[in-house]
Amino acid sequence: MKTLIKSEWWINRKKIDYKIGFFAIMLIAIGCLFFYKFSTIDDLEQEMDRQQTIVRSTLTQFQRISLSDTEQVTPLYENVVLQSRMIETARLGIIVESPDVYYKGILQLAQLREKAYSMEDNDNVLEVLPSKRENDLTLKTLVALGDKSNSFAAFTKNAGHFVWWFLSFFSPLWFIIVVLISSDLLLNDRSHLTLINGYPFSKTKLLLAKVIFNVTYFWGLLLFLLGLLFMTSLAFGYRSFVDPVAITTGQGISTRPLWQVMLFIFSYLAVLTLVVVLLSVLLNLVTKNRYITILGSLSVGLVGYFLPQINYLLPYGPTNIIDPVSLLVGQVSETSRQPLYLPQGFLAVLCYGVLTIGLIALTYLIKSHTHHSRATRDTVGGNA
């Protein structure tokens, strides 16, 4: 087996796909860092402008109501007015450079919205406000930040914000990267028949060596990306890797330090990588065509983006489980028939892996039987 894996290295060491994968990961990470650093993402004033626009849009539904008219004023209307005032409080904190005042404003804003979700006749209001899930995550994070709220560094650009923003963008993209690179896993041997056929190994061992080599390559890319995120973040002064991140796992919303959330996500992507590589193996065996393999793999994983009804009908469908960040924040559960969080997604990925292995074994069995029948027929024909 060691010899086979070594031969895979000699065959693929100059393969352009693997080099492109390495440099693509590096460029994506560094490019995103520069874009984030020099963009207005997480700019506090911009965020307050956006929040005030949302509240003003909500208040247009109460245009004929005055706070002095006690008969028409409803608890929901008073709540929305208070939200506007808390946004102004947060804006004042930015102007006078008082993190405590800013923190008080955004914390009370989230608390007021928490109350608004349970009020009567709030359907029209909820259409423009952030979802309850989003507000719950924000509120949990703000409460966890309590002792760090005396510095604007806890709210502006830092390692936590950058890494979370990057992973939200990158985690669904990883599926596509693995599909493209592993799409000819069994097909590139045609250019190296002498090297491969020079070893008296069974097809099963050859296949196992290829899977081990490719999965190891992708896991190496993930480790490289993890190290790159740490180094580039530290180089730019982003050092908040212990900041709390609000997540949900089906047992309610809780906070975890950023490094722990990163561990969850990268572990999930590592297991997902193995399943995607196995899917490429299966499609290579069946189709013997790289482009059909790419199209088939992408269709399996991304069909839910184009037909959202599938995500609802199949809660454990492939599209719902390729993005661990969406699972961690509970976004998938909002569009599926039943709750689906990271633990359930992890189990679903494992089940798909077992199913794919079974289909690979079945394909090998059918091909072996067909080959044997054809050889027997040729032998009989020759003897005749």
mmCIF file of C-alpha atoms in Angstrom, residues 68-257:
data_model
loop_
_atom_site.group_PDB
_atom_site.id
_atom_site.type_symbol
_atom_site.label_atom_id
_atom_site.label_comp_id
_atom_site.label_asym_id
_atom_site.label_seq_id
_atom_site.Cartn_x
_atom_site.Cartn_y
_atom_site.Cartn_z
ATOM 1 C CA SER A 68 -49.989 61.176 22.502
ATOM 2 C CA ASP A 69 -53.004 59.242 21.219
ATOM 3 C CA THR A 70 -53.232 56.603 23.940
ATOM 4 C CA GLU A 71 -56.236 54.912 22.333
ATOM 5 C CA GLN A 72 -54.409 54.078 19.089
ATOM 6 C CA VAL A 73 -50.931 53.469 20.445
ATOM 7 C CA THR A 74 -50.242 49.742 20.652
ATOM 8 C CA PRO A 75 -47.447 47.955 22.525
ATOM 9 C CA LEU A 76 -45.956 46.995 19.146
ATOM 10 C CA TYR A 77 -45.862 50.627 17.998
ATOM 11 C CA GLU A 78 -44.225 51.729 21.240
ATOM 12 C CA ASN A 79 -41.716 48.927 20.848
ATOM 13 C CA VAL A 80 -40.736 50.029 17.331
ATOM 14 C CA VAL A 81 -40.371 53.659 18.461
ATOM 15 C CA LEU A 82 -38.085 52.532 21.281
ATOM 16 C CA GLN A 83 -36.055 50.548 18.768
ATOM 17 C CA SER A 84 -35.479 53.760 16.821
ATOM 18 C CA ARG A 85 -34.341 55.511 19.986
ATOM 19 C CA MET A 86 -31.918 52.710 20.853
ATOM 20 C CA ILE A 87 -30.392 52.964 17.392
ATOM 21 C CA GLU A 88 -29.846 56.681 17.995
ATOM 22 C CA THR A 89 -28.304 55.836 21.355
ATOM 23 C CA ALA A 90 -25.878 53.467 19.643
ATOM 24 C CA ARG A 91 -25.121 56.131 17.040
ATOM 25 C CA LEU A 92 -24.419 58.622 19.826
ATOM 26 C CA GLY A 93 -21.978 56.151 21.345
ATOM 27 C CA ILE A 94 -20.101 56.076 18.035
ATOM 28 C CA ILE A 95 -20.029 59.875 17.774
ATOM 29 C CA VAL A 96 -18.749 60.469 21.319
ATOM 30 C CA GLU A 97 -16.507 57.398 21.087
ATOM 31 C CA SER A 98 -18.141 55.659 24.046
ATOM 32 C CA PRO A 99 -18.194 51.859 23.631
ATOM 33 C CA ASP A 100 -20.389 51.508 26.735
ATOM 34 C CA VAL A 101 -23.109 53.744 25.272
ATOM 35 C CA TYR A 102 -22.909 51.953 21.933
ATOM 36 C CA TYR A 103 -23.137 48.544 23.607
ATOM 37 C CA LYS A 104 -26.138 49.657 25.676
ATOM 38 C CA GLY A 105 -27.940 50.801 22.536
ATOM 39 C CA ILE A 106 -27.453 47.661 20.456
ATOM 40 C CA LEU A 107 -28.122 45.347 23.420
ATOM 41 C CA GLN A 108 -31.436 47.018 24.232
ATOM 42 C CA LEU A 109 -32.292 47.066 20.522
ATOM 43 C CA ALA A 110 -31.934 43.269 20.377
ATOM 44 C CA GLN A 111 -33.938 42.892 23.620
ATOM 45 C CA LEU A 112 -36.761 45.071 22.256
ATOM 46 C CA ARG A 113 -36.909 43.014 19.089
ATOM 47 C CA GLU A 114 -37.037 39.856 21.180
ATOM 48 C CA LYS A 115 -40.223 41.220 22.784
ATOM 49 C CA ALA A 116 -41.661 42.311 19.422
ATOM 50 C CA TYR A 117 -41.629 38.755 18.070
ATOM 51 C CA SER A 118 -44.169 37.648 20.695
ATOM 52 C CA MET A 119 -46.579 40.611 20.308
ATOM 53 C CA GLU A 120 -49.948 40.429 18.594
ATOM 54 C CA ASP A 121 -50.558 41.595 15.007
ATOM 55 C CA ASN A 122 -46.839 41.699 14.271
ATOM 56 C CA ASP A 123 -46.862 39.918 10.899
ATOM 57 C CA ASN A 124 -46.273 43.050 8.811
ATOM 58 C CA VAL A 125 -43.550 44.258 11.168
ATOM 59 C CA LEU A 126 -41.678 40.966 11.134
ATOM 60 C CA GLU A 127 -41.421 41.103 7.348
ATOM 61 C CA VAL A 128 -38.829 43.890 7.573
ATOM 62 C CA LEU A 129 -37.127 43.064 10.872
ATOM 63 C CA PRO A 130 -34.331 40.470 11.070
ATOM 64 C CA SER A 131 -35.642 36.949 11.703
ATOM 65 C CA LYS A 132 -36.042 35.763 15.280
ATOM 66 C CA ARG A 133 -33.179 33.323 14.740
ATOM 67 C CA GLU A 134 -30.830 36.106 13.630
ATOM 68 C CA ASN A 135 -31.828 38.323 16.529
ATOM 69 C CA ASP A 136 -31.419 35.479 19.042
ATOM 70 C CA LEU A 137 -27.895 34.843 17.763
ATOM 71 C CA THR A 138 -27.066 38.547 17.998
ATOM 72 C CA LEU A 139 -28.506 38.850 21.508
ATOM 73 C CA LYS A 140 -26.619 35.801 22.741
ATOM 74 C CA THR A 141 -23.357 37.162 21.338
ATOM 75 C CA LEU A 142 -23.894 40.599 22.904
ATOM 76 C CA VAL A 143 -24.615 39.104 26.311
ATOM 77 C CA ALA A 144 -21.459 36.959 26.047
ATOM 78 C CA LEU A 145 -19.426 40.050 25.117
ATOM 79 C CA GLY A 146 -20.475 41.797 28.334
ATOM 80 C CA ASP A 147 -17.057 42.213 29.938
ATOM 81 C CA LYS A 148 -15.437 43.146 26.602
ATOM 82 C CA SER A 149 -17.927 45.884 25.727
ATOM 83 C CA ASN A 150 -15.636 48.664 27.030
ATOM 84 C CA SER A 151 -13.717 48.687 23.739
ATOM 85 C CA PHE A 152 -14.861 49.246 20.174
ATOM 86 C CA ALA A 153 -12.447 46.459 19.173
ATOM 87 C CA ALA A 154 -15.108 43.962 20.272
ATOM 88 C CA PHE A 155 -17.543 45.337 17.672
ATOM 89 C CA THR A 156 -15.325 46.441 14.782
ATOM 90 C CA LYS A 157 -13.103 44.382 12.504
ATOM 91 C CA ASN A 158 -11.233 41.654 14.364
ATOM 92 C CA ALA A 159 -10.224 38.028 13.910
ATOM 93 C CA GLY A 160 -13.629 36.768 14.957
ATOM 94 C CA HIS A 161 -15.484 38.921 12.454
ATOM 95 C CA PHE A 162 -13.059 38.175 9.620
ATOM 96 C CA VAL A 163 -12.831 34.395 10.135
ATOM 97 C CA TRP A 164 -16.594 34.016 10.541
ATOM 98 C CA TRP A 165 -17.228 36.170 7.467
ATOM 99 C CA PHE A 166 -14.636 34.199 5.464
ATOM 100 C CA LEU A 167 -15.952 30.779 6.497
ATOM 101 C CA SER A 168 -19.521 31.831 5.658
ATOM 102 C CA PHE A 169 -18.297 32.525 2.133
ATOM 103 C CA PHE A 170 -15.829 29.645 1.826
ATOM 104 C CA SER A 171 -17.596 26.621 3.334
ATOM 105 C CA PRO A 172 -20.125 26.117 0.485
ATOM 106 C CA LEU A 173 -17.353 26.856 -2.037
ATOM 107 C CA TRP A 174 -15.216 24.005 -0.661
ATOM 108 C CA PHE A 175 -17.640 21.412 -2.041
ATOM 109 C CA ILE A 176 -17.142 22.797 -5.563
ATOM 110 C CA ILE A 177 -13.338 22.855 -5.193
ATOM 111 C CA VAL A 178 -13.226 19.188 -4.142
ATOM 112 C CA VAL A 179 -15.566 18.159 -6.970
ATOM 113 C CA LEU A 180 -13.473 19.888 -9.645
ATOM 114 C CA ILE A 181 -10.100 18.551 -8.485
ATOM 115 C CA SER A 182 -11.191 14.970 -7.774
ATOM 116 C CA SER A 183 -13.319 14.589 -10.909
ATOM 117 C CA ASP A 184 -10.749 12.463 -12.799
ATOM 118 C CA LEU A 185 -9.529 10.446 -9.848
ATOM 119 C CA LEU A 186 -9.727 7.115 -11.750
ATOM 120 C CA LEU A 187 -9.312 8.508 -15.256
ATOM 121 C CA ASN A 188 -5.781 9.930 -15.251
ATOM 122 C CA ASP A 189 -4.177 6.462 -15.082
ATOM 123 C CA ARG A 190 -4.597 6.114 -18.822
ATOM 124 C CA SER A 191 -1.523 8.310 -19.243
ATOM 125 C CA HIS A 192 0.502 6.181 -16.802
ATOM 126 C CA LEU A 193 -0.432 2.589 -17.678
ATOM 127 C CA THR A 194 3.167 1.361 -17.486
ATOM 128 C CA LEU A 195 3.695 2.711 -14.000
ATOM 129 C CA ILE A 196 0.366 1.537 -12.610
ATOM 130 C CA ASN A 197 0.323 -1.884 -14.291
ATOM 131 C CA GLY A 198 3.876 -2.515 -13.169
ATOM 132 C CA TYR A 199 2.632 -3.377 -9.668
ATOM 133 C CA PRO A 200 0.758 -6.655 -9.113
ATOM 134 C CA PHE A 201 -1.953 -5.157 -6.911
ATOM 135 C CA SER A 202 -5.677 -5.734 -6.998
ATOM 136 C CA LYS A 203 -8.066 -3.077 -8.244
ATOM 137 C CA THR A 204 -9.369 -2.685 -4.706
ATOM 138 C CA LYS A 205 -5.932 -1.729 -3.394
ATOM 139 C CA LEU A 206 -5.355 0.612 -6.334
ATOM 140 C CA LEU A 207 -8.663 2.320 -5.599
ATOM 141 C CA LEU A 208 -7.924 2.549 -1.877
ATOM 142 C CA ALA A 209 -4.528 4.121 -2.552
ATOM 143 C CA LYS A 210 -6.087 6.740 -4.797
ATOM 144 C CA VAL A 211 -8.755 7.621 -2.238
ATOM 145 C CA ILE A 212 -6.175 7.868 0.560
ATOM 146 C CA PHE A 213 -3.883 10.074 -1.530
ATOM 147 C CA ASN A 214 -6.639 12.443 -2.650
ATOM 148 C CA VAL A 215 -8.289 12.723 0.756
ATOM 149 C CA THR A 216 -4.883 13.372 2.342
ATOM 150 C CA TYR A 217 -4.252 16.111 -0.229
ATOM 151 C CA PHE A 218 -7.558 17.839 0.550
ATOM 152 C CA TRP A 219 -7.071 17.509 4.310
ATOM 153 C CA GLY A 220 -3.651 19.052 3.825
ATOM 154 C CA LEU A 221 -5.304 21.967 2.029
ATOM 155 C CA LEU A 222 -7.693 22.444 4.951
ATOM 156 C CA LEU A 223 -4.813 22.445 7.442
ATOM 157 C CA PHE A 224 -2.929 24.886 5.222
ATOM 158 C CA LEU A 225 -5.975 27.152 5.096
ATOM 159 C CA LEU A 226 -6.407 26.945 8.875
ATOM 160 C CA GLY A 227 -2.798 27.979 9.428
ATOM 161 C CA LEU A 228 -3.088 30.701 6.803
ATOM 162 C CA LEU A 229 -6.141 32.176 8.532
ATOM 163 C CA PHE A 230 -4.285 32.342 11.834
ATOM 164 C CA MET A 231 -1.097 33.818 10.362
ATOM 165 C CA THR A 232 -2.730 36.417 8.118
ATOM 166 C CA SER A 233 -5.143 37.482 10.847
ATOM 167 C CA LEU A 234 -2.307 37.931 13.329
ATOM 168 C CA ALA A 235 -0.242 39.785 10.728
ATOM 169 C CA PHE A 236 -3.013 42.357 10.372
ATOM 170 C CA GLY A 237 -3.534 42.679 14.097
ATOM 171 C CA TYR A 238 -6.698 40.607 14.345
ATOM 172 C CA ARG A 239 -6.148 38.650 17.563
ATOM 173 C CA SER A 240 -9.614 37.869 18.914
ATOM 174 C CA PHE A 241 -9.649 34.094 18.421
ATOM 175 C CA VAL A 242 -11.303 33.590 21.807
ATOM 176 C CA ASP A 243 -14.229 35.918 21.110
ATOM 177 C CA PRO A 244 -17.646 34.262 21.538
ATOM 178 C CA VAL A 245 -19.586 33.090 18.489
ATOM 179 C CA ALA A 246 -23.290 32.313 18.833
ATOM 180 C CA ILE A 247 -24.336 28.965 17.351
ATOM 181 C CA THR A 248 -27.300 26.628 17.634
ATOM 182 C CA THR A 249 -27.120 22.837 17.743
ATOM 183 C CA GLY A 250 -30.756 21.964 18.379
ATOM 184 C CA GLN A 251 -30.416 22.363 22.148
ATOM 185 C CA GLY A 252 -30.927 26.113 22.066
ATOM 186 C CA ILE A 253 -28.499 28.904 21.254
ATOM 187 C CA SER A 254 -25.139 28.970 22.987
ATOM 188 C CA THR A 255 -21.781 30.653 22.493
ATOM 189 C CA ARG A 256 -18.441 29.019 21.819
ATOM 190 C CA PRO A 257 -14.985 30.581 21.445
#
